[in-house]
Short mmCIF file of C-alpha atoms and ligand atoms in Angstrom, two decimals:
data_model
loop_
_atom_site.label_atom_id
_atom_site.label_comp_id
_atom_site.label_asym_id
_atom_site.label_seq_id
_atom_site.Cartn_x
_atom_site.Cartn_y
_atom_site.Cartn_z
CA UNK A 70 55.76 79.51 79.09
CA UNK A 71 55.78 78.98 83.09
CA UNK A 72 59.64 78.66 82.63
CA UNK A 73 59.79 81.88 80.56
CA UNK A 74 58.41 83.81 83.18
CA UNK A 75 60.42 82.43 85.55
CA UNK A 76 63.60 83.22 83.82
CA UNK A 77 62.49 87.18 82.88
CA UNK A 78 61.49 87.38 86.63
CA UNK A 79 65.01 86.70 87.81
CA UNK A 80 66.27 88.14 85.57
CA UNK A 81 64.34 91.64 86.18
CA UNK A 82 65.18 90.83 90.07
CA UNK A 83 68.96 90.64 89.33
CA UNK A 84 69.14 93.75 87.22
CA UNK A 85 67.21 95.34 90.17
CA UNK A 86 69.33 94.24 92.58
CA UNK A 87 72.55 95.37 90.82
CA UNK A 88 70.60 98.75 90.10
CA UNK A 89 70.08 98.93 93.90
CA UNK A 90 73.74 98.51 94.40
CA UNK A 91 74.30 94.59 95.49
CA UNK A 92 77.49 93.64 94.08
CA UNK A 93 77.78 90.30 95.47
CA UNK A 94 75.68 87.05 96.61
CA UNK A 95 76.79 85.84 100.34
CA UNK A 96 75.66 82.41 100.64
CA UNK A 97 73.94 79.37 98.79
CA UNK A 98 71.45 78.84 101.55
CA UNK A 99 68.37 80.71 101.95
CA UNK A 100 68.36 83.29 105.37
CA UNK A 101 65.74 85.33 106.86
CA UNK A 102 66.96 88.95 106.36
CA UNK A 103 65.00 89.76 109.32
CA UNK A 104 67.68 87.32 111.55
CA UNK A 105 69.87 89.08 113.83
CA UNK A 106 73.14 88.79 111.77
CA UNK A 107 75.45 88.28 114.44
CA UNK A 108 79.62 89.36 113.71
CA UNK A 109 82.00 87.86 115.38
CA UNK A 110 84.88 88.82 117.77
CA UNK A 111 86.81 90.02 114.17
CA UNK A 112 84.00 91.61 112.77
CA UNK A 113 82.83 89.18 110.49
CA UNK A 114 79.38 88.46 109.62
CA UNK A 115 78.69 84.83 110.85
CA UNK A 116 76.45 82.80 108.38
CA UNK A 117 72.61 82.37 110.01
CA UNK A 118 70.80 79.73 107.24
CA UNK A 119 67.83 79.20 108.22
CA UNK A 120 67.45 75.56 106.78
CA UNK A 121 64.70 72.76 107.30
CA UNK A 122 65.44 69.45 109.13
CA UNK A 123 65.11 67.30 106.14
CA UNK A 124 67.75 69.90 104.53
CA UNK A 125 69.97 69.75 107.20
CA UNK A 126 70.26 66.00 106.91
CA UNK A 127 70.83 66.00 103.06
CA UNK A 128 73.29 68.59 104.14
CA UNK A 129 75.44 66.69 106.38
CA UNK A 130 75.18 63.54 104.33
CA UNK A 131 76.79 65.47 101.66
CA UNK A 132 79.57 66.82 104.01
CA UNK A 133 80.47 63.94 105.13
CA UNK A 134 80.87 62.28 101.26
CA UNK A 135 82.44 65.58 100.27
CA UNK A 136 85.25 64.96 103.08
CA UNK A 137 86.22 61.05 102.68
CA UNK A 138 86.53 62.20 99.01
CA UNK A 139 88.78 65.12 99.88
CA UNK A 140 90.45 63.13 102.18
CA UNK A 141 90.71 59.78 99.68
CA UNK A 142 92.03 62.51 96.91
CA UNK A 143 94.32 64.11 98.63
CA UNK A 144 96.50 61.11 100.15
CA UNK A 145 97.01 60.67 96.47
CA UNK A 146 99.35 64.06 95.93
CA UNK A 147 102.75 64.26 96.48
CA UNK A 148 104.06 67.15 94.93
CA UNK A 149 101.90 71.09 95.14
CA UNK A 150 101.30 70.48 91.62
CA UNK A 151 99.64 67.18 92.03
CA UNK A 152 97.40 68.92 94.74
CA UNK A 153 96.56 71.94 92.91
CA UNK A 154 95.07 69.51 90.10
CA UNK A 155 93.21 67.70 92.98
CA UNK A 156 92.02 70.97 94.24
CA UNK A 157 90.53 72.52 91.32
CA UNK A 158 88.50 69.20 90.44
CA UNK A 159 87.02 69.01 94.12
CA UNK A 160 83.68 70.03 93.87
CA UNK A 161 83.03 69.48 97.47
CA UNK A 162 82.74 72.50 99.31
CA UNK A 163 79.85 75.32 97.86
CA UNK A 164 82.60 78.07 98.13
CA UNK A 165 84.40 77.16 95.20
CA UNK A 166 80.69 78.47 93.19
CA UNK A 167 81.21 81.99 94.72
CA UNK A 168 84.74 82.74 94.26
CA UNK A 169 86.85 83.75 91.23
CA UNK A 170 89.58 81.81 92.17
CA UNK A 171 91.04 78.80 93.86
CA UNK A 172 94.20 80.56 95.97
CA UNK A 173 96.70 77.99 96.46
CA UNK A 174 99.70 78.36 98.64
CA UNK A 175 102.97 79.72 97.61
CA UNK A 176 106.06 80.32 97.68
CA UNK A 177 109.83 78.41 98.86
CA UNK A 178 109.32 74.98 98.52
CA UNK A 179 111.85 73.86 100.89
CA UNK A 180 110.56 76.82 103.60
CA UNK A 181 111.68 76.31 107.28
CA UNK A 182 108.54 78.91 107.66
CA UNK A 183 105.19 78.55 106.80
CA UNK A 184 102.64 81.38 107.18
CA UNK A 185 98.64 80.16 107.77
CA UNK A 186 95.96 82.73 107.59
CA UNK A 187 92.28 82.07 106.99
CA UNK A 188 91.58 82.59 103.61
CA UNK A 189 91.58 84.92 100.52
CA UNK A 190 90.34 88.47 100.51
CA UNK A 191 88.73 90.40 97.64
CA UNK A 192 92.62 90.94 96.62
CA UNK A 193 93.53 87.54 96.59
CA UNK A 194 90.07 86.39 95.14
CA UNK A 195 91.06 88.90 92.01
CA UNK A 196 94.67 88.12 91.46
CA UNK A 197 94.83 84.51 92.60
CA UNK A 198 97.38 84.42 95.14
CA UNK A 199 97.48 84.37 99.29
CA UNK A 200 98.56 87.88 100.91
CA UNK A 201 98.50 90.17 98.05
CA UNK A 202 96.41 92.50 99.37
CA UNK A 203 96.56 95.15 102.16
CA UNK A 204 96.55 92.44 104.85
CA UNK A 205 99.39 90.92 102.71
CA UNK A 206 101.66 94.15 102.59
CA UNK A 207 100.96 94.35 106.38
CA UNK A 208 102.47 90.86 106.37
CA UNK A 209 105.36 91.25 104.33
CA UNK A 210 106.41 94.30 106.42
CA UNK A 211 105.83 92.31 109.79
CA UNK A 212 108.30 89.47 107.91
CA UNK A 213 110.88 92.30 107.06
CA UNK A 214 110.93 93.42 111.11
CA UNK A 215 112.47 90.16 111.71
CA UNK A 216 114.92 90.04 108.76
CA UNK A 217 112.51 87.07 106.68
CA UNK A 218 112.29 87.94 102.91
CA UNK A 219 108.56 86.66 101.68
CA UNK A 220 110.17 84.34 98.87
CA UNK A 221 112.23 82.31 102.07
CA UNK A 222 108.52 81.61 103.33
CA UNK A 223 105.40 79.35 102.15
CA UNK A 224 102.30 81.05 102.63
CA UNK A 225 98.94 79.76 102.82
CA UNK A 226 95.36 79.80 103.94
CA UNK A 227 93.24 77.56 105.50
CA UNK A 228 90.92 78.07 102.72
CA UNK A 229 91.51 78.24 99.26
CA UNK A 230 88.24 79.97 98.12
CA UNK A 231 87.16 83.12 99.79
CA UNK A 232 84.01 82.73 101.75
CA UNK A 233 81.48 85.82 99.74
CA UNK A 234 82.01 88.95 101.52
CA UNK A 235 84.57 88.17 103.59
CA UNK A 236 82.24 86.13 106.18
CA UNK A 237 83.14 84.13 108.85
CA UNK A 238 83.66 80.66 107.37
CA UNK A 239 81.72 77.77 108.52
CA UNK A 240 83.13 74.88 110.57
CA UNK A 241 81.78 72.53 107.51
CA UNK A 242 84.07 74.78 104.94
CA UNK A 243 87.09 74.77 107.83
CA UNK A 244 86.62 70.61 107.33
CA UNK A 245 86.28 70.37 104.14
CA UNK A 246 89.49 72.44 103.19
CA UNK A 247 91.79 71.03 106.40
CA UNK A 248 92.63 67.77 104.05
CA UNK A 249 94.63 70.53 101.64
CA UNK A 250 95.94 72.20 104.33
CA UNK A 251 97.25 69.24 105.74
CA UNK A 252 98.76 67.82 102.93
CA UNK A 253 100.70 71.11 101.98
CA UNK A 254 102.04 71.18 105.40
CA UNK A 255 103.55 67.46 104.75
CA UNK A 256 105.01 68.25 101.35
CA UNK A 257 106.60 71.55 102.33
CA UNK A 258 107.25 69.33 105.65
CA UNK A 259 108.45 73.32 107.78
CA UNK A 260 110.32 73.41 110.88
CA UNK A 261 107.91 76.34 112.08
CA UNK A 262 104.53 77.19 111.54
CA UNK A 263 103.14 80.43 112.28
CA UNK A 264 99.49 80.96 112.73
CA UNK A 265 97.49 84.10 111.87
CA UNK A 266 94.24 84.76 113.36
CA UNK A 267 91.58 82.47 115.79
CA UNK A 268 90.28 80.48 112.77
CA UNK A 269 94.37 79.42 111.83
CA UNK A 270 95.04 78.58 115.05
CA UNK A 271 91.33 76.70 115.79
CA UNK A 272 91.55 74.68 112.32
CA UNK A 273 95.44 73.38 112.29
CA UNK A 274 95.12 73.05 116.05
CA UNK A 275 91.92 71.53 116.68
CA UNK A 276 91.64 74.03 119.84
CA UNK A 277 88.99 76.59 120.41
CA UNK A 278 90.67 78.56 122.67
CA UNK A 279 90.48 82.25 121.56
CA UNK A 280 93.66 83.73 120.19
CA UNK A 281 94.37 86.51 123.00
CA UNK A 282 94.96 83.31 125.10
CA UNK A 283 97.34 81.24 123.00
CA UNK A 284 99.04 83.81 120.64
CA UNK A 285 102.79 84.04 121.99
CA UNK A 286 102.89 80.47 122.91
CA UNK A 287 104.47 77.41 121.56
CA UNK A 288 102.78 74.40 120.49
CA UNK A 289 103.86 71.53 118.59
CA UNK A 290 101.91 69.96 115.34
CA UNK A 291 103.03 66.67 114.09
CA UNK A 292 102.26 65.54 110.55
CA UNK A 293 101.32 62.38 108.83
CA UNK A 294 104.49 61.09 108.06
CA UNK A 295 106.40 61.70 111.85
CA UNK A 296 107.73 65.37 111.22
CA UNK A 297 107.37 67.37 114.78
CA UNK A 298 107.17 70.86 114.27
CA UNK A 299 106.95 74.45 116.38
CA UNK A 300 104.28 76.26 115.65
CA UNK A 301 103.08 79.65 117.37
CA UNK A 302 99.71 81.53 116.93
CA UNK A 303 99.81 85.59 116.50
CA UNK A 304 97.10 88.15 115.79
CA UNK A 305 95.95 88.54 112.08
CA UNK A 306 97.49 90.98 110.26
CA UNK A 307 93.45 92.29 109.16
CA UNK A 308 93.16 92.63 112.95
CA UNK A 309 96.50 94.54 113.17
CA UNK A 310 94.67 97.02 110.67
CA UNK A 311 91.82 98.05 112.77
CA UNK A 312 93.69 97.83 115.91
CA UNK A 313 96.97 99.32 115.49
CA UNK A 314 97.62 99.38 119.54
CA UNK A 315 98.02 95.47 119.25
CA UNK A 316 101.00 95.56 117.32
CA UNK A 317 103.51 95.63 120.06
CA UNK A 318 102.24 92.09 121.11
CA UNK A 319 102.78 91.07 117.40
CA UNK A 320 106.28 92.44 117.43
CA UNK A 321 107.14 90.21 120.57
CA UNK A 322 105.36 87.44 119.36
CA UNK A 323 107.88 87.37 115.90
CA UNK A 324 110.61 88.23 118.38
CA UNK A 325 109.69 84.94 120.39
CA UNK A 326 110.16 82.97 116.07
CA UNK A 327 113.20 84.88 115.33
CA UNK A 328 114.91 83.45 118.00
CA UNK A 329 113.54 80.05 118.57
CA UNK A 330 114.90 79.76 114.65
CA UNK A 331 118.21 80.91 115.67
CA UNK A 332 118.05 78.23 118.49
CA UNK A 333 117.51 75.68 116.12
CA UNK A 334 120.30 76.62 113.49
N1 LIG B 254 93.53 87.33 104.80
C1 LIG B 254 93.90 86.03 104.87
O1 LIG B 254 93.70 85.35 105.89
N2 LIG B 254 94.50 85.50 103.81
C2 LIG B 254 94.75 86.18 102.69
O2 LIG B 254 95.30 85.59 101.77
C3 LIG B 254 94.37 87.52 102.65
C4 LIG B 254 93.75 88.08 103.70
#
């Protein structure tokens, strides 16, 4: 009878909620909505959980199982397909339980280009695919500046679930998902990465530094299996959409690609 209760009780809180015009949850761990929820320099909300010790530690014992596991699996694949399978059974990162989707790369398999945001949208949640959205047709148009057709490029994300409500992901989630990321980038082995955004540039870089600082400059990633290649960091396009005056630094940056590719042919 307890249970019953219970069960009406959420219930009558959902239906409230939705009546009051919630249309998504934003987290798996409980917050204090009288935190100050801090954005970040994009204007993301960054996550505040307000978690016990004794939490925290059953937490990052779990985090750290999740990621040998991801790690273990992923060594396995050696084709997209074979990591896509791996991907949709990993149960490791809470994400996957929000999104609609798990938004694998795509595109040329044999791209000299690879494009790394930070992951899907609302867009790409829906439809199942990276850069489909606004911030996509932003990016296709930026690709068509310098001559690059979409289909010659493999495009990705850091993550492959969106984080709920666009927020700022957590450096546990950036872990958790690098493994994929890092196998893609040694099956499609590229000759040039290009970064979008602070959290591309921080995750496949393993540098902090804030993305004014390094966009425009080269910098060299090396895989697994000995392949050196260029990569350079730019603004996100998302950025590029709510601060149109930074496009002319975008436009030199894919300048600077165009012709370190024609260098290399
Ligand atoms: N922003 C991203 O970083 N990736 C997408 O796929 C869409 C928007």
């Amino acid at each position: 009878m307890m249970i019953m209760n219970k069960q009406i009780n959420i219930k009558e809180l959902l239906d409230w909620y939705i009546m009051a015009g919630v249309s998504e949850t934003c987290g798996d761990l409980p917050c204090l909505s009288t935190e100050n929820n801090t954005k970040n320099e994009s204007g993301n909300k960054e996550p505040s959980p307000n978690i016990t010790e004794p939490q925290r530690i059953k937490n990052n014992n779990f985090v750290s199982i999740a990621l040998k596991n991801a790690k273990e699996e992923c060594e396995k694949a050696t084709t997209l397909d074979e990591l896509k399978e791996i991907l949709i059974k990993f149960d490791g990162c809470t994400l996957k339980n929000t999104a609609a989707s798990t938004v694998l790369g795509e595109g040329c398999e044999n791209a000299k280009i690879m494009l790394i945001g930070e992951a899907p949208g609302a867009d790409e949640d829906k439809l199942g695919r990276p850069f489909v959205g606004r911030c996509g047709k932003l990016l296709d148009k930026m690709l068509e500046s310098i001559n690059i057709k979409r289909e010659e490029c493999y495009i990705t994300n850091i993550l492959p679930w969106r984080p709920p409500g666009n927020r700022t992901p957590t450096d546990e989630e950036l872990s958790l998902c690098l493994p994929f990321l890092e196998k893609q980038i040694e099956i499609i082995k590229p000759d040039f990465i290009l970064l979008l955004g602070k959290i591309a540039f921080k995750s496949v870089m393993d540098n902090p530094e804030s993305i004014s600082r390094v966009r425009g400059k080269w910098f060299e990633y090396n895989t697994e299996n000995g392949k050196n290649i260029h990569v350079l960091a730019t603004f996100h396009p998302s950025y590029l959409l709510r601060s149109s005056n930074q496009k002319a630094k975008v436009w030199i940056d894919l300048l600077r690609l165009k012709s370190k590719i024609a260098e290399k042919e």
